[in-house]
Amino acid sequence: GKLNISAFKRAWKMALERHSILRTSFHWATLKKPVQVVHQQIELPWQELDWREQTSIEQQEKLQAFLAVDRAQGFEMTTAPLLRLTLIHLTEDTYQ
C-alpha cells in the first residue's frame, strides 16, 4: 500500500531515541577490555532510492547488486549506529 515515508522515517528516529542499544558502539583499541559506548544522540543513517522508472527485472538485478555491495561494506564497530536504513521505491505502492 501507500507508505507514509515521513512517518516511517520518524518512527525509526523515535526507535533510535528510545532504545539505547541502537545508539551503541564498541571500542577496544589500546584498552585492556572492550568497552560498549552508548551515545546520547546519533544521526539516522537513512537513504531513499526511487527505482520506479526501472522494469521489474532491472529492479531485481539492481536490488541483488545493492545487497551485495551493502553486505560487503560491513560495519565499523567503533561508529554508531551499527545499522543502515535504505527505502527503495519500486512502484507507487511497493517498497523494499
Coordinates of N, CA and C in Angstrom, one line a residue:
G1 N 0.8 -1.2 0.0 CA 0.0 0.0 0.0 C 0.8 1.2 0.0
K2 N 0.2 2.4 0.1 CA 0.9 3.7 0.1 C 1.5 3.8 1.4
L3 N 2.8 4.1 1.4 CA 3.6 4.3 2.6 C 3.8 5.7 2.9
N4 N 3.5 6.1 4.2 CA 3.8 7.5 4.6 C 5.3 7.5 5.0
I5 N 6.1 7.9 4.1 CA 7.6 7.8 4.2 C 8.0 8.7 5.4
S6 N 7.5 9.9 5.6 CA 7.9 10.7 6.6 C 7.6 10.1 8.0
A7 N 6.4 9.5 8.1 CA 6.0 8.8 9.4 C 6.9 7.6 9.6
F8 N 7.2 6.9 8.6 CA 8.1 5.7 8.7 C 9.5 6.1 9.2
K9 N 10.0 7.2 8.6 CA 11.3 7.7 9.0 C 11.3 8.2 10.4
R10 N 10.2 8.9 10.8 CA 10.1 9.4 12.2 C 10.0 8.3 13.2
A11 N 9.4 7.2 12.8 CA 9.3 6.0 13.7 C 10.7 5.4 13.9
W12 N 11.5 5.4 12.9 CA 12.9 4.9 13.1 C 13.7 5.8 14.0
K13 N 13.5 7.1 13.8 CA 14.2 8.1 14.7 C 13.8 7.9 16.1
M14 N 12.5 7.7 16.3 CA 12.0 7.5 17.7 C 12.5 6.2 18.3
A15 N 12.7 5.2 17.5 CA 13.2 3.9 17.9 C 14.7 4.1 18.4
L16 N 15.4 4.9 17.6 CA 16.8 5.2 18.0 C 16.9 6.0 19.3
E17 N 16.0 6.9 19.5 CA 16.0 7.7 20.7 C 15.6 6.8 21.9
R18 N 14.6 5.9 21.7 CA 14.1 5.2 22.8 C 15.0 4.0 23.2
H19 N 15.7 3.4 22.3 CA 16.4 2.1 22.5 C 17.9 2.4 22.5
S20 N 18.5 2.5 23.6 CA 20.0 2.8 23.7 C 20.8 1.8 22.9
I21 N 20.5 0.6 22.8 CA 21.3 -0.4 22.1 C 21.5 0.0 20.6
L22 N 20.5 0.7 20.1 CA 20.6 1.2 18.7 C 21.6 2.3 18.5
R23 N 22.0 2.9 19.6 CA 23.0 4.0 19.6 C 24.3 3.6 20.2
T24 N 24.6 2.3 20.1 CA 25.8 1.8 20.7 C 27.0 1.6 19.7
S25 N 28.2 1.8 20.2 CA 29.4 1.4 19.5 C 30.3 0.7 20.5
F26 N 31.3 0.0 19.9 CA 32.2 -0.8 20.7 C 33.7 -0.3 20.5
H27 N 34.4 -0.2 21.5 CA 35.8 0.2 21.4 C 36.7 -0.7 22.2
W28 N 37.9 -1.0 21.6 CA 38.8 -1.9 22.2 C 40.3 -1.6 21.9
A29 N 40.6 -0.7 21.0 CA 41.9 -0.4 20.6 C 42.6 0.3 21.8
T30 N 43.7 -0.1 22.2 CA 44.5 0.4 23.3 C 43.9 0.2 24.7
L31 N 42.8 -0.6 24.8 CA 42.2 -0.9 26.0 C 42.4 -2.4 26.4
K32 N 42.4 -2.6 27.7 CA 42.6 -4.0 28.2 C 41.3 -4.8 28.0
K33 N 40.2 -4.2 28.1 CA 38.9 -4.9 27.9 C 38.1 -4.0 26.9
P34 N 37.3 -4.7 26.0 CA 36.4 -3.9 25.2 C 35.4 -3.1 26.0
V35 N 35.0 -2.0 25.4 CA 34.0 -1.1 26.1 C 32.9 -0.8 25.2
Q36 N 31.7 -0.9 25.7 CA 30.4 -0.5 25.0 C 30.1 0.9 25.3
V37 N 29.9 1.8 24.3 CA 29.6 3.2 24.5 C 28.2 3.4 23.9
V38 N 27.4 4.0 24.8 CA 26.0 4.4 24.3 C 26.0 5.9 24.1
H39 N 25.7 6.3 22.9 CA 25.8 7.7 22.5 C 24.4 8.3 22.8
Q40 N 24.5 9.6 23.2 CA 23.3 10.3 23.6 C 22.4 10.5 22.3
Q41 N 23.1 11.0 21.3 CA 22.4 11.3 20.0 C 23.2 10.8 18.8
I42 N 22.5 10.3 17.8 CA 23.1 9.9 16.6 C 22.2 10.3 15.4
E43 N 22.8 10.4 14.3 CA 22.1 10.7 13.1 C 21.5 9.4 12.5
L44 N 20.3 9.5 12.1 CA 19.6 8.3 11.4 C 20.3 8.0 10.1
P45 N 20.9 6.8 9.9 CA 21.5 6.5 8.6 C 20.5 6.1 7.6
W46 N 19.9 7.1 6.9 CA 18.7 6.9 6.1 C 19.1 7.2 4.6
Q47 N 18.6 6.4 3.7 CA 18.8 6.6 2.3 C 17.5 6.2 1.6
E48 N 17.1 7.0 0.6 CA 15.9 6.6 -0.2 C 16.3 6.5 -1.6
L49 N 15.9 5.5 -2.3 CA 16.1 5.3 -3.7 C 14.8 5.1 -4.4
D50 N 14.7 5.7 -5.6 CA 13.5 5.6 -6.4 C 13.8 4.9 -7.7
W51 N 13.3 3.7 -7.8 CA 13.5 2.8 -8.9 C 12.3 2.6 -9.7
R52 N 11.3 3.4 -9.6 CA 10.0 3.3 -10.3 C 10.1 3.3 -11.8
E53 N 11.1 3.9 -12.3 CA 11.3 4.0 -13.8 C 11.9 2.7 -14.3
Q54 N 12.4 1.9 -13.5 CA 13.1 0.6 -13.9 C 12.0 -0.5 -14.1
T55 N 12.3 -1.4 -15.0 CA 11.4 -2.6 -15.1 C 11.6 -3.5 -13.9
S56 N 10.7 -4.4 -13.7 CA 10.8 -5.3 -12.5 C 12.1 -6.1 -12.6
I57 N 12.5 -6.5 -13.8 CA 13.7 -7.3 -13.9 C 14.9 -6.4 -13.6
E58 N 15.0 -5.2 -14.1 CA 16.0 -4.3 -13.7 C 16.1 -4.0 -12.2
Q59 N 14.9 -3.9 -11.6 CA 14.8 -3.7 -10.2 C 15.4 -4.8 -9.4
Q60 N 15.1 -6.0 -9.8 CA 15.6 -7.2 -9.1 C 17.1 -7.3 -9.3
E61 N 17.6 -7.0 -10.5 CA 19.1 -7.0 -10.7 C 19.8 -6.0 -9.8
K62 N 19.2 -4.7 -9.8 CA 19.8 -3.7 -9.0 C 19.7 -4.0 -7.5
L63 N 18.6 -4.6 -7.1 CA 18.5 -5.0 -5.7 C 19.5 -6.0 -5.3
Q64 N 19.8 -7.0 -6.1 CA 20.8 -8.0 -5.8 C 22.2 -7.4 -5.7
A65 N 22.5 -6.5 -6.7 CA 23.7 -5.7 -6.7 C 23.8 -4.8 -5.4
F66 N 22.8 -4.1 -5.1 CA 22.8 -3.3 -3.9 C 23.0 -4.1 -2.7
L67 N 22.3 -5.2 -2.5 CA 22.5 -6.0 -1.3 C 23.9 -6.6 -1.2
A68 N 24.5 -7.0 -2.3 CA 25.9 -7.5 -2.3 C 26.9 -6.4 -1.9
V69 N 26.7 -5.2 -2.4 CA 27.6 -4.1 -2.0 C 27.4 -3.7 -0.5
D70 N 26.1 -3.7 -0.1 CA 25.8 -3.4 1.3 C 26.4 -4.4 2.2
R71 N 26.3 -5.7 1.9 CA 26.9 -6.7 2.8 C 28.4 -6.6 2.8
A72 N 29.0 -6.3 1.7 CA 30.5 -6.2 1.6 C 31.0 -5.0 2.4
Q73 N 30.1 -4.0 2.5 CA 30.5 -2.8 3.2 C 30.8 -3.0 4.7
G74 N 30.0 -3.9 5.3 CA 30.2 -4.2 6.7 C 29.9 -3.1 7.6
F75 N 30.3 -3.1 8.9 CA 30.1 -2.1 9.8 C 31.4 -1.8 10.5
E76 N 31.6 -0.5 10.8 CA 32.7 -0.1 11.7 C 32.2 -0.1 13.1
M77 N 32.7 -1.1 13.9 CA 32.1 -1.3 15.2 C 32.3 -0.1 16.2
T78 N 33.3 0.8 15.9 CA 33.5 1.9 16.7 C 32.7 3.1 16.4
T79 N 31.8 3.0 15.4 CA 31.0 4.1 14.9 C 29.5 3.7 15.0
A80 N 28.8 4.5 15.9 CA 27.3 4.2 16.0 C 26.6 5.0 14.9
P81 N 25.5 4.5 14.5 CA 24.8 3.3 14.8 C 25.3 2.1 14.0
L82 N 25.1 1.0 14.5 CA 25.5 -0.2 13.8 C 24.3 -0.8 12.9
L83 N 23.8 0.1 12.1 CA 22.7 -0.2 11.2 C 22.7 0.8 10.1
R84 N 22.0 0.4 9.0 CA 21.8 1.3 7.9 C 20.4 1.1 7.4
L85 N 19.7 2.1 7.0 CA 18.3 2.0 6.5 C 18.2 2.6 5.1
T86 N 17.7 1.8 4.2 CA 17.5 2.2 2.9 C 16.1 1.8 2.5
L87 N 15.3 2.8 2.0 CA 14.0 2.5 1.5 C 14.0 2.7 0.0
I88 N 13.6 1.6 -0.7 CA 13.7 1.6 -2.2 C 12.2 1.6 -2.7
H89 N 11.9 2.6 -3.5 CA 10.5 2.8 -4.0 C 10.5 2.1 -5.4
L90 N 9.7 1.0 -5.4 CA 9.7 0.1 -6.6 C 8.5 0.5 -7.6
T91 N 7.3 0.6 -7.0 CA 6.1 1.1 -7.7 C 5.4 2.1 -6.8
E92 N 4.2 2.6 -7.3 CA 3.5 3.6 -6.5 C 3.2 3.0 -5.1
D93 N 3.0 1.7 -4.9 CA 2.6 1.2 -3.6 C 3.5 0.0 -3.2
T94 N 4.7 -0.1 -3.7 CA 5.6 -1.2 -3.4 C 6.9 -0.6 -3.0
Y95 N 7.4 -1.1 -1.9 CA 8.7 -0.6 -1.4 C 9.5 -1.8 -0.9
Q96 N 10.8 -1.6 -0.9 CA 11.7 -2.7 -0.4 C 12.6 -2.1 0.7

